[in-house]
Amino acid sequence: MKSKVKTVFVCSSCGASFPAWSGQCGSCLEWNTLSEQKSDVVKPSVYTSDGAPKKPVSLLDISIQDDVVMPTTIPEFDRVLGGGLTVGSVNLIGGEPGIGKSTLALQVLQYFSLQNRKVLYVTAEESEKQLYLRANRLGKSGSSLHVYAQTDISAIISVIKEMKPDCVILDSIQVVYHADVSGAPGTMSQVRHCATEFIRTIKENGLTGLIIGHITKDGSIAGPKVLEHLVDVILYFEGERHLNYRLLRCFKNRFAASYEVGLFTMEEAGLVSADVNSSLFLDDVTLSSPGSVIVPVMEGSRVLLVELQALVVHSGYGMGKRTFQGVDTNRATLMIAAMDKVLELKLFTKDIFLNVIGGLKINETCLDLAIIVSIMSSLYMAPLKRKIGVIGEVGLTGEVRAVSHVAQRVKELENMGFDECILPMKTKATFPKGASIKPIYVETVLDVIRELFPSN
Ligand SMILES: Nc1ncnc2c1ncn2[C@@H]1O[C@H](COP(=O)(O)OP(=O)(O)OP(=O)(O)O)[C@@H](O)[C@H]1O
Ligand SMILES: [Mg+2]
């Protein structure tokens, strides 16, 4: 591909580029984010790999290979992908350092190589020796697994074009560079150019690609936002590095449902699909402590029982401090404001800490009622002392609103030996018949407080 070097001004927030500098980015409207960069102009992909111009073709004339999906036989990975890696797709895996991105990628290639598929692991971060040691720890590899330690994207592209492997891993996009583009590896323009070239090569040759990416502090892939549009599948690892389970969440999937999650444990032999038991995130010891509440949340198409903990202490300073982990900050702030108004608690004099155990991030409105119950439980120093689940969205006036998948959530509580469940009154009709769980229907937050903390 021919390129012409010129000066552009690139936004460090969204990656948009402009011919002239301005104080505000015209795309994402952030201030002072434009910086000068020497960049080459990439031609759009109107040429095929042999240089001939592309022409429109009839949809019915497009031929595809028979095995459209390549199962990886890692059950939880296949679940998130919707059956396996789609041939011709480019998949992006992001996650914190040490969470297991390279491990998972290598395990997939090891399996493919045992099936005699030609596969290539491009390692830009680690040496071939390191990879060899890891592969030995993880299990058997076939002779068709090739390793290439390289950081120059042009050399990588040439090798891919020559070798035409069934699957290529690029580990990682932030470490490779394009000689014609200025800036250190990992900068906006380098990541964008390297990714564009890699993806183009994969697509034009009908291969399958897996890009590994670092994430920024706020949890998104480091580099230009446009990278997320270019790839077909985006997966992020979640979880705490010091705990041994990992959660792989799908954010985008052009071939299957994009809300699934996969659960793994990190073992000596690599990432092992977790025996899905929804109590993975529960700890018996803390169930009877004040501030601790169990909520059945939907993660993809399955229910996980998670533990939400609150700690409410008198503030030593004027304004109460708020620290939330794993819950949506806006949602938690709304709930605290609603509690203050409805129950007149003067919570502004208290420091409030909320934490979802196990490093999970829960974005469901179903957590609303649990936030309120856990704060009340900690405030009154009153543990629930009952095997009870709490389900419900809460409105600003304290009314408890219906949530979805009630039957599935109740069934999971039942399976895990729970006796009771607080439920919104409006979900009465959807309560599963014959369930051994005792439903406690509520209409407002006050009903819940009366039920759970009668003496306060
Ligand atoms: N012998 C071992 N037994 C169990 N777990 C191990 C062993 N060796 C390494 N690990 C786990 O593997 C993790 C490293 O995984 P991996 O290198 O795949 O992470 P990564 O996401 O690629 O990180 P990075 O972004 O730094 O490349 C370690 O954090 C550790 O938990
Ligand atoms: Mg790695």
mmCIF file of C-alpha atoms in Angstrom, residues 84-448:
data_model
loop_
_atom_site.group_PDB
_atom_site.id
_atom_site.type_symbol
_atom_site.label_atom_id
_atom_site.label_comp_id
_atom_site.label_asym_id
_atom_site.label_seq_id
_atom_site.Cartn_x
_atom_site.Cartn_y
_atom_site.Cartn_z
ATOM 1 C CA GLY A 84 -16.677 -20.617 17.948
ATOM 2 C CA LEU A 85 -14.448 -18.296 15.946
ATOM 3 C CA THR A 86 -16.144 -17.330 12.681
ATOM 4 C CA VAL A 87 -13.925 -17.914 9.643
ATOM 5 C CA GLY A 88 -12.952 -14.584 8.099
ATOM 6 C CA SER A 89 -13.629 -12.601 11.283
ATOM 7 C CA VAL A 90 -11.383 -10.364 13.316
ATOM 8 C CA ASN A 91 -11.841 -10.659 17.073
ATOM 9 C CA LEU A 92 -10.521 -8.286 19.691
ATOM 10 C CA ILE A 93 -9.753 -9.419 23.249
ATOM 11 C CA GLY A 94 -9.049 -6.728 25.832
ATOM 12 C CA GLY A 95 -8.232 -6.868 29.500
ATOM 13 C CA GLU A 96 -5.958 -5.774 32.311
ATOM 14 C CA PRO A 97 -2.323 -6.887 32.484
ATOM 15 C CA GLY A 98 -1.944 -10.488 33.616
ATOM 16 C CA ILE A 99 -5.629 -11.335 33.338
ATOM 17 C CA GLY A 100 -5.055 -14.155 30.838
ATOM 18 C CA LYS A 101 -5.398 -12.765 27.290
ATOM 19 C CA SER A 102 -2.250 -14.419 25.934
ATOM 20 C CA THR A 103 -3.040 -17.625 27.821
ATOM 21 C CA LEU A 104 -6.492 -17.963 26.256
ATOM 22 C CA ALA A 105 -5.184 -17.110 22.777
ATOM 23 C CA LEU A 106 -2.405 -19.683 23.013
ATOM 24 C CA GLN A 107 -4.792 -22.365 24.265
ATOM 25 C CA VAL A 108 -7.038 -21.780 21.241
ATOM 26 C CA LEU A 109 -4.100 -22.046 18.825
ATOM 27 C CA GLN A 110 -2.800 -25.168 20.550
ATOM 28 C CA TYR A 111 -6.166 -26.835 20.018
ATOM 29 C CA PHE A 112 -6.332 -25.742 16.354
ATOM 30 C CA SER A 113 -2.795 -27.040 15.785
ATOM 31 C CA LEU A 114 -3.767 -30.447 17.177
ATOM 32 C CA GLN A 115 -6.461 -30.491 14.480
ATOM 33 C CA ASN A 116 -3.712 -29.863 11.927
ATOM 34 C CA ARG A 117 -4.890 -26.353 11.158
ATOM 35 C CA LYS A 118 -2.047 -24.038 10.207
ATOM 36 C CA VAL A 119 -1.919 -21.317 12.866
ATOM 37 C CA LEU A 120 0.374 -18.389 13.647
ATOM 38 C CA TYR A 121 1.050 -16.653 16.959
ATOM 39 C CA VAL A 122 2.628 -13.247 16.411
ATOM 40 C CA THR A 123 4.236 -12.340 19.713
ATOM 41 C CA ALA A 124 5.261 -8.718 19.881
ATOM 42 C CA GLU A 125 5.477 -8.583 23.683
ATOM 43 C CA GLU A 126 7.093 -11.823 24.697
ATOM 44 C CA SER A 127 9.995 -13.834 23.313
ATOM 45 C CA GLU A 128 9.587 -17.148 21.510
ATOM 46 C CA LYS A 129 11.175 -18.839 24.522
ATOM 47 C CA GLN A 130 8.595 -17.391 26.902
ATOM 48 C CA LEU A 131 5.843 -18.586 24.624
ATOM 49 C CA TYR A 132 7.389 -22.044 24.439
ATOM 50 C CA LEU A 133 7.492 -22.290 28.226
ATOM 51 C CA ARG A 134 3.884 -21.183 28.523
ATOM 52 C CA ALA A 135 2.754 -23.590 25.804
ATOM 53 C CA ASN A 136 4.481 -26.444 27.630
ATOM 54 C CA ARG A 137 2.669 -25.542 30.826
ATOM 55 C CA LEU A 138 -0.702 -25.300 29.099
ATOM 56 C CA GLY A 139 -0.646 -28.595 27.239
ATOM 57 C CA LYS A 140 0.166 -30.249 23.943
ATOM 58 C CA SER A 141 0.842 -28.311 20.726
ATOM 59 C CA GLY A 142 0.784 -29.560 17.153
ATOM 60 C CA SER A 143 3.608 -28.940 14.702
ATOM 61 C CA SER A 144 1.384 -26.601 12.653
ATOM 62 C CA LEU A 145 1.525 -23.976 15.433
ATOM 63 C CA HIS A 146 4.028 -21.340 14.352
ATOM 64 C CA VAL A 147 5.416 -18.559 16.503
ATOM 65 C CA TYR A 148 6.748 -15.292 15.109
ATOM 66 C CA ALA A 149 8.359 -12.697 17.388
ATOM 67 C CA GLN A 150 8.041 -9.427 15.479
ATOM 68 C CA THR A 151 6.894 -5.854 16.075
ATOM 69 C CA ASP A 152 7.052 -4.419 12.536
ATOM 70 C CA ILE A 153 3.542 -4.715 11.088
ATOM 71 C CA SER A 154 4.803 -4.741 7.486
ATOM 72 C CA ALA A 155 6.955 -7.815 8.195
ATOM 73 C CA ILE A 156 4.022 -9.435 9.999
ATOM 74 C CA ILE A 157 1.704 -8.777 7.041
ATOM 75 C CA SER A 158 4.221 -10.267 4.585
ATOM 76 C CA VAL A 159 4.530 -13.420 6.688
ATOM 77 C CA ILE A 160 0.740 -13.759 6.950
ATOM 78 C CA LYS A 161 0.323 -13.292 3.180
ATOM 79 C CA GLU A 162 2.975 -15.873 2.465
ATOM 80 C CA MET A 163 1.941 -18.418 5.070
ATOM 81 C CA LYS A 164 -1.855 -17.942 4.890
ATOM 82 C CA PRO A 165 -2.537 -19.529 8.292
ATOM 83 C CA ASP A 166 -6.112 -20.455 9.238
ATOM 84 C CA CYS A 167 -5.892 -18.353 12.380
ATOM 85 C CA VAL A 168 -3.519 -15.553 13.404
ATOM 86 C CA ILE A 169 -3.064 -14.032 16.854
ATOM 87 C CA LEU A 170 -1.576 -10.545 17.124
ATOM 88 C CA ASP A 171 -0.292 -10.065 20.692
ATOM 89 C CA SER A 172 -0.631 -7.121 21.102
ATOM 90 C CA ILE A 173 -1.814 -4.263 18.886
ATOM 91 C CA GLN A 174 -0.289 -1.617 21.184
ATOM 92 C CA VAL A 175 3.251 -2.943 20.708
ATOM 93 C CA VAL A 176 3.453 -3.233 16.906
ATOM 94 C CA TYR A 177 4.432 -0.285 14.716
ATOM 95 C CA HIS A 178 4.237 0.881 11.109
ATOM 96 C CA ALA A 179 7.515 2.308 9.807
ATOM 97 C CA ASP A 180 5.772 4.986 7.684
ATOM 98 C CA VAL A 181 3.754 6.376 10.580
ATOM 99 C CA SER A 182 5.318 8.686 13.135
ATOM 100 C CA GLY A 183 4.829 8.229 16.854
ATOM 101 C CA ALA A 184 5.748 5.484 19.288
ATOM 102 C CA PRO A 185 3.919 2.132 19.224
ATOM 103 C CA GLY A 186 0.622 2.388 21.065
ATOM 104 C CA THR A 187 -0.163 5.945 19.928
ATOM 105 C CA MET A 188 -3.493 6.647 18.218
ATOM 106 C CA SER A 189 -2.155 6.755 14.701
ATOM 107 C CA GLN A 190 0.116 3.711 15.093
ATOM 108 C CA VAL A 191 -2.677 1.568 16.547
ATOM 109 C CA ARG A 192 -5.124 2.701 13.876
ATOM 110 C CA HIS A 193 -2.773 2.061 10.982
ATOM 111 C CA CYS A 194 -1.464 -1.261 12.228
ATOM 112 C CA ALA A 195 -5.001 -2.492 12.989
ATOM 113 C CA THR A 196 -6.329 -1.341 9.606
ATOM 114 C CA GLU A 197 -3.550 -3.151 7.751
ATOM 115 C CA PHE A 198 -3.854 -6.311 9.835
ATOM 116 C CA ILE A 199 -7.638 -6.447 9.454
ATOM 117 C CA ARG A 200 -7.411 -5.802 5.717
ATOM 118 C CA THR A 201 -4.937 -8.674 5.299
ATOM 119 C CA ILE A 202 -7.123 -11.047 7.319
ATOM 120 C CA LYS A 203 -10.290 -10.134 5.388
ATOM 121 C CA GLU A 204 -8.762 -10.156 1.932
ATOM 122 C CA ASN A 205 -7.218 -13.567 2.464
ATOM 123 C CA GLY A 206 -10.260 -15.112 4.143
ATOM 124 C CA LEU A 207 -8.316 -15.885 7.346
ATOM 125 C CA THR A 208 -9.356 -15.540 10.975
ATOM 126 C CA GLY A 209 -7.679 -13.054 13.274
ATOM 127 C CA LEU A 210 -7.493 -12.443 16.990
ATOM 128 C CA ILE A 211 -6.130 -9.102 18.170
ATOM 129 C CA ILE A 212 -5.088 -8.710 21.790
ATOM 130 C CA GLY A 213 -5.391 -5.199 23.177
ATOM 131 C CA HIS A 214 -4.459 -3.362 26.365
ATOM 132 C CA ILE A 215 -7.146 -1.398 28.127
ATOM 133 C CA THR A 216 -7.107 2.117 29.520
ATOM 134 C CA LYS A 217 -7.886 3.068 33.111
ATOM 135 C CA ASP A 218 -11.602 3.457 32.334
ATOM 136 C CA GLY A 219 -11.704 -0.070 30.893
ATOM 137 C CA SER A 220 -11.870 0.545 27.140
ATOM 138 C CA ILE A 221 -9.306 -0.579 24.552
ATOM 139 C CA ALA A 222 -6.285 1.745 24.524
ATOM 140 C CA GLY A 223 -6.129 3.465 21.151
ATOM 141 C CA PRO A 224 -8.618 4.999 18.780
ATOM 142 C CA LYS A 225 -12.323 4.330 19.230
ATOM 143 C CA VAL A 226 -12.460 3.483 15.542
ATOM 144 C CA LEU A 227 -10.689 0.190 16.305
ATOM 145 C CA GLU A 228 -13.881 -1.023 17.967
ATOM 146 C CA HIS A 229 -15.823 -0.371 14.750
ATOM 147 C CA LEU A 230 -13.287 -2.155 12.567
ATOM 148 C CA VAL A 231 -13.379 -5.521 14.324
ATOM 149 C CA ASP A 232 -16.252 -8.035 14.228
ATOM 150 C CA VAL A 233 -16.193 -9.228 17.823
ATOM 151 C CA ILE A 234 -15.099 -7.441 20.993
ATOM 152 C CA LEU A 235 -14.488 -9.362 24.202
ATOM 153 C CA TYR A 236 -13.263 -7.978 27.512
ATOM 154 C CA PHE A 237 -11.872 -9.831 30.496
ATOM 155 C CA GLU A 238 -13.216 -8.821 33.878
ATOM 156 C CA GLY A 239 -12.394 -9.956 37.381
ATOM 157 C CA GLU A 240 -9.649 -9.513 39.897
ATOM 158 C CA ARG A 241 -6.173 -10.682 39.019
ATOM 159 C CA HIS A 242 -5.506 -11.978 42.510
ATOM 160 C CA LEU A 243 -8.655 -14.124 42.504
ATOM 161 C CA ASN A 244 -8.548 -17.180 40.330
ATOM 162 C CA TYR A 245 -11.698 -16.742 38.291
ATOM 163 C CA ARG A 246 -12.045 -14.594 35.165
ATOM 164 C CA LEU A 247 -15.117 -13.335 33.366
ATOM 165 C CA LEU A 248 -15.076 -12.810 29.597
ATOM 166 C CA ARG A 249 -17.771 -10.411 28.479
ATOM 167 C CA CYS A 250 -18.918 -9.845 24.913
ATOM 168 C CA PHE A 251 -19.459 -6.204 23.905
ATOM 169 C CA LYS A 252 -20.016 -6.637 20.212
ATOM 170 C CA ASN A 253 -20.595 -9.645 17.992
ATOM 171 C CA ARG A 254 -21.475 -9.363 14.318
ATOM 172 C CA PHE A 255 -22.334 -13.080 14.156
ATOM 173 C CA ALA A 256 -24.225 -13.902 17.348
ATOM 174 C CA ALA A 257 -25.913 -12.432 20.410
ATOM 175 C CA SER A 258 -23.674 -9.877 22.027
ATOM 176 C CA TYR A 259 -24.615 -10.151 25.667
ATOM 177 C CA GLU A 260 -23.087 -13.473 26.677
ATOM 178 C CA VAL A 261 -20.439 -13.917 29.344
ATOM 179 C CA GLY A 262 -17.997 -16.749 29.880
ATOM 180 C CA LEU A 263 -16.667 -17.833 33.255
ATOM 181 C CA PHE A 264 -13.199 -19.277 33.686
ATOM 182 C CA THR A 265 -10.860 -20.192 36.477
ATOM 183 C CA MET A 266 -7.125 -19.584 36.115
ATOM 184 C CA GLU A 267 -5.299 -22.831 36.797
ATOM 185 C CA GLU A 268 -1.799 -24.167 36.248
ATOM 186 C CA ALA A 269 -3.031 -25.611 32.926
ATOM 187 C CA GLY A 270 -4.439 -22.255 31.786
ATOM 188 C CA LEU A 271 -7.973 -20.911 31.653
ATOM 189 C CA VAL A 272 -10.455 -23.638 32.453
ATOM 190 C CA SER A 273 -14.173 -23.169 31.818
ATOM 191 C CA ALA A 274 -15.765 -22.780 35.235
ATOM 192 C CA ASP A 275 -18.214 -25.360 36.381
ATOM 193 C CA VAL A 276 -21.036 -22.875 36.261
ATOM 194 C CA ASN A 277 -22.454 -22.736 39.614
ATOM 195 C CA SER A 278 -24.100 -19.440 40.255
ATOM 196 C CA SER A 279 -22.748 -19.377 43.813
ATOM 197 C CA LEU A 280 -19.223 -18.849 42.491
ATOM 198 C CA PHE A 281 -19.294 -15.328 43.876
ATOM 199 C CA LEU A 282 -20.850 -16.141 47.254
ATOM 200 C CA ASP A 283 -19.069 -16.626 50.521
ATOM 201 C CA ASP A 284 -20.972 -18.265 53.376
ATOM 202 C CA VAL A 285 -19.052 -16.397 56.067
ATOM 203 C CA THR A 286 -20.246 -12.961 55.059
ATOM 204 C CA LEU A 287 -23.896 -13.821 54.446
ATOM 205 C CA SER A 288 -24.835 -13.017 58.020
ATOM 206 C CA SER A 289 -22.862 -9.789 58.318
ATOM 207 C CA PRO A 290 -24.521 -6.362 58.310
ATOM 208 C CA GLY A 291 -24.552 -4.642 54.930
ATOM 209 C CA SER A 292 -24.435 -7.860 52.927
ATOM 210 C CA VAL A 293 -27.226 -8.673 50.436
ATOM 211 C CA ILE A 294 -27.578 -11.361 47.752
ATOM 212 C CA VAL A 295 -28.977 -10.424 44.334
ATOM 213 C CA PRO A 296 -29.659 -12.747 41.410
ATOM 214 C CA VAL A 297 -28.397 -10.784 38.390
ATOM 215 C CA MET A 298 -28.688 -11.703 34.715
ATOM 216 C CA GLU A 299 -25.314 -12.098 33.016
ATOM 217 C CA GLY A 300 -26.041 -12.895 29.407
ATOM 218 C CA SER A 301 -28.616 -15.645 29.387
ATOM 219 C CA ARG A 302 -27.763 -17.013 32.818
ATOM 220 C CA VAL A 303 -28.287 -15.962 36.407
ATOM 221 C CA LEU A 304 -25.434 -15.300 38.829
ATOM 222 C CA LEU A 305 -25.951 -14.784 42.527
ATOM 223 C CA VAL A 306 -23.779 -11.879 43.565
ATOM 224 C CA GLU A 307 -23.105 -10.380 46.930
ATOM 225 C CA LEU A 308 -23.402 -6.636 47.387
ATOM 226 C CA GLN A 309 -21.817 -5.172 50.499
ATOM 227 C CA ALA A 310 -22.354 -1.748 51.986
ATOM 228 C CA LEU A 311 -20.447 0.006 54.723
ATOM 229 C CA VAL A 312 -21.989 3.125 56.234
ATOM 230 C CA VAL A 313 -19.906 5.049 58.757
ATOM 231 C CA HIS A 314 -20.168 8.487 60.320
ATOM 232 C CA SER A 315 -18.194 10.969 58.263
ATOM 233 C CA GLY A 316 -15.248 12.591 59.996
ATOM 234 C CA TYR A 317 -15.445 15.565 57.634
ATOM 235 C CA GLY A 318 -18.281 17.816 56.561
ATOM 236 C CA MET A 319 -19.500 16.009 53.458
ATOM 237 C CA GLY A 320 -19.999 12.267 53.379
ATOM 238 C CA LYS A 321 -17.674 10.364 51.044
ATOM 239 C CA ARG A 322 -19.050 7.982 48.394
ATOM 240 C CA THR A 323 -16.983 5.068 47.099
ATOM 241 C CA PHE A 324 -18.623 2.568 44.763
ATOM 242 C CA GLN A 325 -17.077 -0.506 43.194
ATOM 243 C CA GLY A 326 -18.896 -2.750 40.751
ATOM 244 C CA VAL A 327 -22.102 -0.719 40.847
ATOM 245 C CA ASP A 328 -23.044 2.097 38.515
ATOM 246 C CA THR A 329 -22.072 5.350 40.244
ATOM 247 C CA ASN A 330 -25.031 7.331 38.884
ATOM 248 C CA ARG A 331 -27.479 4.619 39.861
ATOM 249 C CA ALA A 332 -26.055 4.307 43.397
ATOM 250 C CA THR A 333 -26.126 8.103 43.862
ATOM 251 C CA LEU A 334 -29.766 8.184 42.716
ATOM 252 C CA MET A 335 -30.695 5.436 45.177
ATOM 253 C CA ILE A 336 -29.002 7.249 48.069
ATOM 254 C CA ALA A 337 -30.828 10.469 47.146
ATOM 255 C CA ALA A 338 -34.153 8.607 46.914
ATOM 256 C CA MET A 339 -33.541 6.979 50.337
ATOM 257 C CA ASP A 340 -32.699 10.344 51.858
ATOM 258 C CA LYS A 341 -35.923 11.816 50.566
ATOM 259 C CA VAL A 342 -38.279 8.913 51.337
ATOM 260 C CA LEU A 343 -36.805 7.740 54.644
ATOM 261 C CA GLU A 344 -35.321 11.072 55.866
ATOM 262 C CA LEU A 345 -32.024 9.496 56.881
ATOM 263 C CA LYS A 346 -29.650 12.497 56.496
ATOM 264 C CA LEU A 347 -27.140 10.308 54.700
ATOM 265 C CA PHE A 348 -25.035 13.335 53.727
ATOM 266 C CA THR A 349 -23.358 13.034 57.154
ATOM 267 C CA LYS A 350 -22.278 9.449 56.418
ATOM 268 C CA ASP A 351 -19.487 7.931 54.364
ATOM 269 C CA ILE A 352 -20.988 5.223 52.152
ATOM 270 C CA PHE A 353 -18.986 2.412 50.542
ATOM 271 C CA LEU A 354 -20.562 -0.099 48.164
ATOM 272 C CA ASN A 355 -18.774 -3.111 46.757
ATOM 273 C CA VAL A 356 -19.792 -6.047 44.590
ATOM 274 C CA ILE A 357 -17.735 -9.002 45.800
ATOM 275 C CA GLY A 358 -15.330 -10.598 43.348
ATOM 276 C CA GLY A 359 -14.630 -7.588 41.133
ATOM 277 C CA LEU A 360 -17.787 -8.009 39.102
ATOM 278 C CA LYS A 361 -19.313 -4.951 37.452
ATOM 279 C CA ILE A 362 -23.104 -5.019 37.578
ATOM 280 C CA ASN A 363 -25.064 -2.651 35.398
ATOM 281 C CA GLU A 364 -28.563 -3.984 35.968
ATOM 282 C CA THR A 365 -31.320 -1.842 37.456
ATOM 283 C CA CYS A 366 -32.324 -4.980 39.370
ATOM 284 C CA LEU A 367 -29.554 -4.037 41.817
ATOM 285 C CA ASP A 368 -31.425 -0.884 42.966
ATOM 286 C CA LEU A 369 -33.343 -2.457 45.814
ATOM 287 C CA ALA A 370 -30.287 -4.379 46.987
ATOM 288 C CA ILE A 371 -28.312 -1.110 47.183
ATOM 289 C CA ILE A 372 -30.971 0.337 49.483
ATOM 290 C CA VAL A 373 -31.269 -2.807 51.619
ATOM 291 C CA SER A 374 -27.498 -3.164 52.044
ATOM 292 C CA ILE A 375 -27.117 0.480 53.071
ATOM 293 C CA MET A 376 -29.980 0.153 55.592
ATOM 294 C CA SER A 377 -28.530 -3.095 56.939
ATOM 295 C CA SER A 378 -25.140 -1.469 57.526
ATOM 296 C CA LEU A 379 -26.650 1.743 58.898
ATOM 297 C CA TYR A 380 -28.745 -0.168 61.474
ATOM 298 C CA MET A 381 -25.981 -2.770 62.002
ATOM 299 C CA ALA A 382 -28.716 -5.326 61.322
ATOM 300 C CA PRO A 383 -27.669 -8.405 59.324
ATOM 301 C CA LEU A 384 -30.490 -9.979 57.323
ATOM 302 C CA LYS A 385 -29.903 -13.362 59.033
ATOM 303 C CA ARG A 386 -32.204 -15.008 56.474
ATOM 304 C CA LYS A 387 -31.456 -16.863 53.264
ATOM 305 C CA ILE A 388 -33.190 -14.210 51.240
ATOM 306 C CA GLY A 389 -32.653 -12.764 47.765
ATOM 307 C CA VAL A 390 -33.548 -9.174 46.903
ATOM 308 C CA ILE A 391 -34.872 -8.235 43.463
ATOM 309 C CA GLY A 392 -36.306 -4.925 42.252
ATOM 310 C CA GLU A 393 -35.756 -1.668 40.417
ATOM 311 C CA VAL A 394 -36.523 1.431 42.483
ATOM 312 C CA GLY A 395 -38.043 4.663 41.186
ATOM 313 C CA LEU A 396 -37.133 8.104 42.492
ATOM 314 C CA THR A 397 -40.194 8.284 44.729
ATOM 315 C CA GLY A 398 -39.371 4.968 46.382
ATOM 316 C CA GLU A 399 -41.749 2.752 44.374
ATOM 317 C CA VAL A 400 -40.419 -0.743 43.604
ATOM 318 C CA ARG A 401 -40.678 -1.508 39.879
ATOM 319 C CA ALA A 402 -40.841 -4.773 37.979
ATOM 320 C CA VAL A 403 -37.733 -6.433 36.523
ATOM 321 C CA SER A 404 -37.367 -9.047 33.780
ATOM 322 C CA HIS A 405 -36.616 -12.810 34.024
ATOM 323 C CA VAL A 406 -38.199 -13.201 37.468
ATOM 324 C CA ALA A 407 -38.859 -16.930 37.032
ATOM 325 C CA GLN A 408 -35.240 -17.620 36.075
ATOM 326 C CA ARG A 409 -33.877 -15.601 38.988
ATOM 327 C CA VAL A 410 -36.190 -17.246 41.528
ATOM 328 C CA LYS A 411 -35.317 -20.725 40.222
ATOM 329 C CA GLU A 412 -31.608 -19.995 40.715
ATOM 330 C CA LEU A 413 -32.181 -18.810 44.300
ATOM 331 C CA GLU A 414 -34.132 -22.003 44.896
ATOM 332 C CA ASN A 415 -31.324 -24.143 43.462
ATOM 333 C CA MET A 416 -28.843 -22.497 45.799
ATOM 334 C CA GLY A 417 -30.948 -23.248 48.860
ATOM 335 C CA PHE A 418 -32.518 -19.856 49.490
ATOM 336 C CA ASP A 419 -35.829 -19.732 51.408
ATOM 337 C CA GLU A 420 -37.303 -16.318 50.568
ATOM 338 C CA CYS A 421 -37.194 -13.578 47.991
ATOM 339 C CA ILE A 422 -38.251 -9.941 48.009
ATOM 340 C CA LEU A 423 -40.023 -9.214 44.725
ATOM 341 C CA PRO A 424 -41.841 -6.273 43.135
ATOM 342 C CA MET A 425 -45.645 -6.641 43.460
ATOM 343 C CA LYS A 426 -45.972 -6.246 39.682
ATOM 344 C CA THR A 427 -44.086 -9.494 39.085
ATOM 345 C CA LYS A 428 -46.651 -11.617 40.999
ATOM 346 C CA ALA A 429 -48.036 -13.107 37.768
ATOM 347 C CA THR A 430 -44.594 -14.261 36.617
ATOM 348 C CA PHE A 431 -43.598 -16.060 39.824
ATOM 349 C CA PRO A 432 -42.862 -19.706 38.889
ATOM 350 C CA LYS A 433 -45.571 -22.151 39.967
ATOM 351 C CA GLY A 434 -44.506 -24.784 42.455
ATOM 352 C CA ALA A 435 -41.331 -22.923 43.553
ATOM 353 C CA SER A 436 -40.371 -23.686 47.133
ATOM 354 C CA ILE A 437 -39.196 -20.103 47.698
ATOM 355 C CA LYS A 438 -41.510 -17.873 49.711
ATOM 356 C CA PRO A 439 -42.171 -14.663 47.743
ATOM 357 C CA ILE A 440 -42.486 -11.422 49.677
ATOM 358 C CA TYR A 441 -44.141 -8.884 47.375
ATOM 359 C CA VAL A 442 -43.464 -5.203 47.972
ATOM 360 C CA GLU A 443 -44.740 -1.981 46.418
ATOM 361 C CA THR A 444 -42.473 0.610 48.012
ATOM 362 C CA VAL A 445 -39.119 0.851 49.750
ATOM 363 C CA LEU A 446 -40.996 1.373 53.025
ATOM 364 C CA ASP A 447 -42.607 -2.082 52.667
ATOM 365 C CA VAL A 448 -39.125 -3.583 52.326
#
